Each structure stands twice: as C-alpha cells, then as structure tokens.
C-alpha positions as a printed NumPy array, in Angstrom:
array([[ -0.007,   0.001,  -0.117],
       [  1.538,   3.481,  -1.133],
       [  0.769,   6.648,   0.706],
       [ -0.312,   9.022,  -0.963],
       [  1.254,  12.849,  -0.34 ],
       [ -0.9  ,  15.895,  -0.007],
       [ -0.248,  18.21 ,  -3.103],
       [  2.783,  20.487,  -1.962],
       [  1.198,  23.941,  -1.591],
       [  2.043,  26.285,  -4.332],
       [  4.452,  29.276,  -3.03 ],
       [  3.805,  32.794,  -3.946],
       [  6.002,  35.077,  -6.094],
       [  7.33 ,  37.07 ,  -2.98 ],
       [  8.751,  33.129,  -1.693],
       [ 10.06 ,  31.944,  -5.174],
       [ 11.077,  35.382,  -6.16 ],
       [ 12.171,  36.972,  -2.792],
       [ 15.321,  38.029,  -4.619],
       [ 13.093,  40.728,  -6.24 ],
       [ 10.995,  41.322,  -3.461],
       [ 14.018,  42.289,  -1.456],
       [ 15.927,  44.51 ,  -3.436],
       [ 16.878,  47.649,  -2.504],
       [ 15.745,  49.749,  -4.916],
       [ 12.318,  48.261,  -4.08 ],
       [ 12.615,  48.415,  -0.333],
       [ 13.79 ,  51.844,  -0.788],
       [ 12.515,  54.006,  -3.671],
       [ 14.696,  56.854,  -5.656],
       [ 13.765,  60.012,  -4.754],
       [ 12.749,  62.967,  -7.692],
       [ 17.061,  63.867,  -8.015],
       [ 17.696,  60.371,  -8.868],
       [ 19.72 ,  59.139, -11.548],
       [ 17.761,  57.987, -14.657],
       [ 18.834,  55.232, -15.109],
       [ 18.698,  54.076, -11.3  ],
       [ 15.15 ,  55.383, -11.74 ],
       [ 14.459,  53.244, -14.874],
       [ 15.743,  49.844, -13.122],
       [ 13.353,  50.665, -10.185],
       [ 10.337,  51.212, -12.574],
       [ 11.421,  47.739, -14.417],
       [ 11.43 ,  46.007, -10.999],
       [  8.647,  47.738,  -9.982],
       [  6.775,  46.443, -13.031],
       [  7.98 ,  42.838, -12.513],
       [  7.206,  42.5  ,  -8.836],
       [  3.218,  43.951,  -9.69 ],
       [  2.867,  41.688, -12.806],
       [  3.68 ,  38.679, -10.094],
       [  1.428,  39.898,  -7.774],
       [ -1.168,  40.321,  -9.718],
       [ -0.968,  36.339, -10.698],
       [ -0.798,  35.377,  -7.139],
       [ -3.638,  33.762,  -5.252],
       [ -3.776,  35.191,  -2.207],
       [ -3.128,  38.893,  -3.777],
       [ -6.165,  40.164,  -2.179],
       [ -5.566,  38.289,   1.213],
       [ -1.939,  40.178,   1.133],
       [ -3.112,  43.881,   0.592],
       [ -5.416,  43.431,   2.906],
       [ -3.227,  42.676,   5.422],
       [ -0.703,  45.236,   4.169],
       [ -3.047,  48.218,   4.293],
       [ -4.861,  47.224,   7.349],
       [ -2.521,  45.276,   9.716],
       [  1.585,  45.8  ,   9.06 ],
       [  3.198,  48.972,   8.075],
       [  5.703,  47.364,   5.66 ],
       [  8.422,  48.738,   3.294],
       [  8.52 ,  47.502,  -0.636],
       [  6.227,  46.121,  -3.055],
       [  3.1  ,  44.235,  -1.102],
       [  0.33 ,  42.652,  -3.147],
       [  1.423,  44.777,  -6.238],
       [  1.3  ,  48.324,  -4.355],
       [  3.968,  50.323,  -3.287],
       [  4.508,  51.873,   0.266],
       [  3.333,  55.202,  -0.825],
       [  0.052,  53.871,  -2.661],
       [ -0.691,  52.064,   0.45 ],
       [ -0.138,  55.133,   2.771],
       [ -3.042,  56.559,   0.219],
       [ -5.411,  53.773,   0.782],
       [ -5.078,  54.309,   4.126],
       [ -5.917,  58.02 ,   4.253],
       [ -9.327,  56.953,   1.766],
       [ -9.84 ,  54.659,   4.331],
       [ -9.48 ,  56.959,   7.511],
       [ -7.093,  54.141,   8.921],
       [ -4.142,  54.34 ,  10.74 ],
       [ -1.668,  51.422,  11.663],
       [  1.169,  51.419,  14.343],
       [  4.441,  50.338,  12.774],
       [  5.466,  46.677,  13.709],
       [  8.065,  46.102,  16.713],
       [ 10.075,  44.8  ,  14.89 ],
       [ 12.996,  44.589,  17.717],
       [ 10.679,  43.013,  19.9  ],
       [  9.95 ,  40.111,  17.208],
       [ 13.373,  39.11 ,  15.659],
       [ 15.21 ,  42.545,  15.342],
       [ 17.95 ,  42.909,  18.252],
       [ 20.517,  40.392,  18.27 ],
       [ 22.04 ,  42.05 ,  21.322],
       [ 20.052,  40.833,  24.184],
       [ 18.623,  43.798,  26.199],
       [ 19.883,  46.076,  23.648],
       [ 17.024,  48.197,  21.732],
       [ 18.428,  50.31 ,  18.998],
       [ 17.197,  53.982,  18.861],
       [ 17.042,  56.191,  15.81 ],
       [ 19.791,  58.264,  16.516],
       [ 22.175,  55.565,  16.433],
       [ 20.593,  54.28 ,  12.997],
       [ 20.755,  58.199,  11.883],
       [ 24.395,  58.248,  12.957],
       [ 25.791,  55.2  ,  11.272],
       [ 23.985,  56.514,   8.298],
       [ 25.366,  59.5  ,   7.835],
       [ 28.594,  58.365,   8.512],
       [ 28.511,  55.82 ,   6.058],
       [ 26.308,  56.572,   3.25 ],
       [ 27.278,  54.063,   0.951],
       [ 26.801,  51.487,   3.253],
       [ 23.743,  48.907,   2.424],
       [ 20.915,  48.189,   4.793],
       [ 21.935,  44.959,   5.887],
       [ 25.435,  46.462,   6.169],
       [ 24.128,  48.964,   8.473],
       [ 22.088,  46.267,  10.499],
       [ 24.987,  44.272,  11.115],
       [ 27.31 ,  46.815,  12.398],
       [ 24.328,  47.62 ,  14.854],
       [ 23.338,  44.217,  16.114],
       [ 20.196,  44.606,  14.573],
       [ 18.257,  43.401,  11.351],
       [ 17.746,  45.063,   8.619],
       [ 13.794,  45.853,   9.136],
       [ 14.614,  47.729,  12.72 ],
       [ 17.389,  49.838,  10.466],
       [ 14.079,  50.126,   7.69 ],
       [ 11.886,  51.042,  10.285],
       [ 14.211,  53.769,  12.111],
       [ 14.974,  55.25 ,   8.617],
       [ 11.25 ,  55.29 ,   7.472],
       [ 10.154,  56.745,  10.27 ],
       [ 12.721,  59.784,  10.167],
       [ 11.827,  60.393,   6.615],
       [  8.289,  60.36 ,   7.515],
       [  8.482,  62.841,  10.731],
       [  7.282,  60.305,  13.088],
       [  8.57 ,  60.936,  16.722],
       [  5.853,  58.737,  18.31 ],
       [  4.165,  55.513,  17.835],
       [  1.138,  55.556,  15.692],
       [ -1.661,  54.351,  17.699],
       [ -3.599,  51.579,  15.826],
       [ -7.325,  52.786,  15.179],
       [ -8.842,  50.139,  12.703],
       [-12.41 ,  50.9  ,  11.884],
       [-14.532,  48.022,  10.238],
       [-13.072,  47.992,   7.006],
       [-13.578,  44.99 ,   4.361],
       [-11.169,  43.422,   1.922],
       [-13.495,  44.508,  -1.202],
       [-13.312,  47.931,   0.163],
       [ -9.359,  47.892,   0.142],
       [ -9.33 ,  46.324,  -3.261],
       [-11.745,  48.697,  -4.75 ],
       [ -9.988,  51.856,  -2.97 ],
       [ -6.705,  50.321,  -4.129],
       [ -8.059,  50.296,  -7.67 ],
       [ -8.806,  53.873,  -7.469],
       [ -5.45 ,  55.036,  -6.273],
       [ -3.518,  52.97 ,  -8.693],
       [ -6.052,  54.027, -11.632],
       [ -5.433,  57.947, -10.121],
       [ -1.535,  57.826, -10.108],
       [ -1.15 ,  56.982, -13.318],
       [  1.827,  54.556, -14.574],
       [  4.397,  57.013, -13.948],
       [  3.566,  57.973, -10.498],
       [  2.715,  53.983,  -9.653],
       [  6.631,  53.877,  -9.911],
       [  7.148,  56.239,  -7.255]])
C-alpha cells in the first residue's frame, strides 16, 4: 500500500522570487533627483514585481493585511508603500508600525536600537547597504528600515492603531482607485 502525499502548496511569487521583492530599490524607492538609469531600473523591477503579484492567488488577502494590519516597506500585493499610505488615508485607517525589535530584530540581548544610532551610522556610512548597517548595529535590516522610514516621515511617537470596520472588498476598491488615479508614471514611485 502506497501512501499518497497531499499536493505541495504552491509558493507565492514573493517567496519564489525573494531576491526581487527584497531588492534595495524596491525597499527604498529612488527620489526625484535620482540618476535616470537608477529610476528606469526601479521602474523595471516594480513592473515585474507588480505583474507577479497580480498573478498571485493570495493577492487580495496580502493587500488587506498590508493595508489594515501591518506598516511595511517595499512592494506588497502589487502596491508600493506610498500607494498603501494613500489607501489608508482614504479609508481613514491608521496602522501602528510593527515592533520588529521585539519580534526578531535585536540580536544583542536587552539592547534596543534607537533612531539616533541608526541615523548617525547612516550619515557616517552613506554608501553602506541597509544589511551592512544592520550588521554594524547588531540588529535586523527591518529595524534599520523602520527607523529610517520613521525619520523620513517625521514620526516621533508610535502611531496608535485605529482600525475602523473595513472589508477586503473596500480595500481592493480603494487600491484600484489609487492605482488608476496615480497613473503609470506615479505608480512607480
């Protein structure tokens, strides 16, 4: 008698193409004064990631979680961080950033990384990657990204989570509006 294994679950594009979804350009999009070559590379990566997300069977669930439950960077469910902020504004939704130090980010016991440490190291080593900065600080890359993002957005205090009753259908509808309103060029930002 042979035992039959259940079919292996299919992996999502972000799992099978993690090198794309964790690419530094997608994690930290270029600014307006960026070299045009870098901007074109970013737009190419963004189109590729967005197309993969569009074919993902869990895209709607992923988008809902990224908008309603988590404040994360990068391309998630085919949306950029900027687009997810726009979706939250329209839905009057605020999400508290994840405390990644508490979850997994701090590698030195009982040592919390503060924003000033991250900013000081970033200023002194502007060409280091986020991974290199995290290694120097003894924390996760996510912790470095969170502190840099909070500084860039001018956030001093943790935001309070206020979760109005929103449905996945509402999130998808607003996401379509945001994507259509921004146009193809703005979607890349």
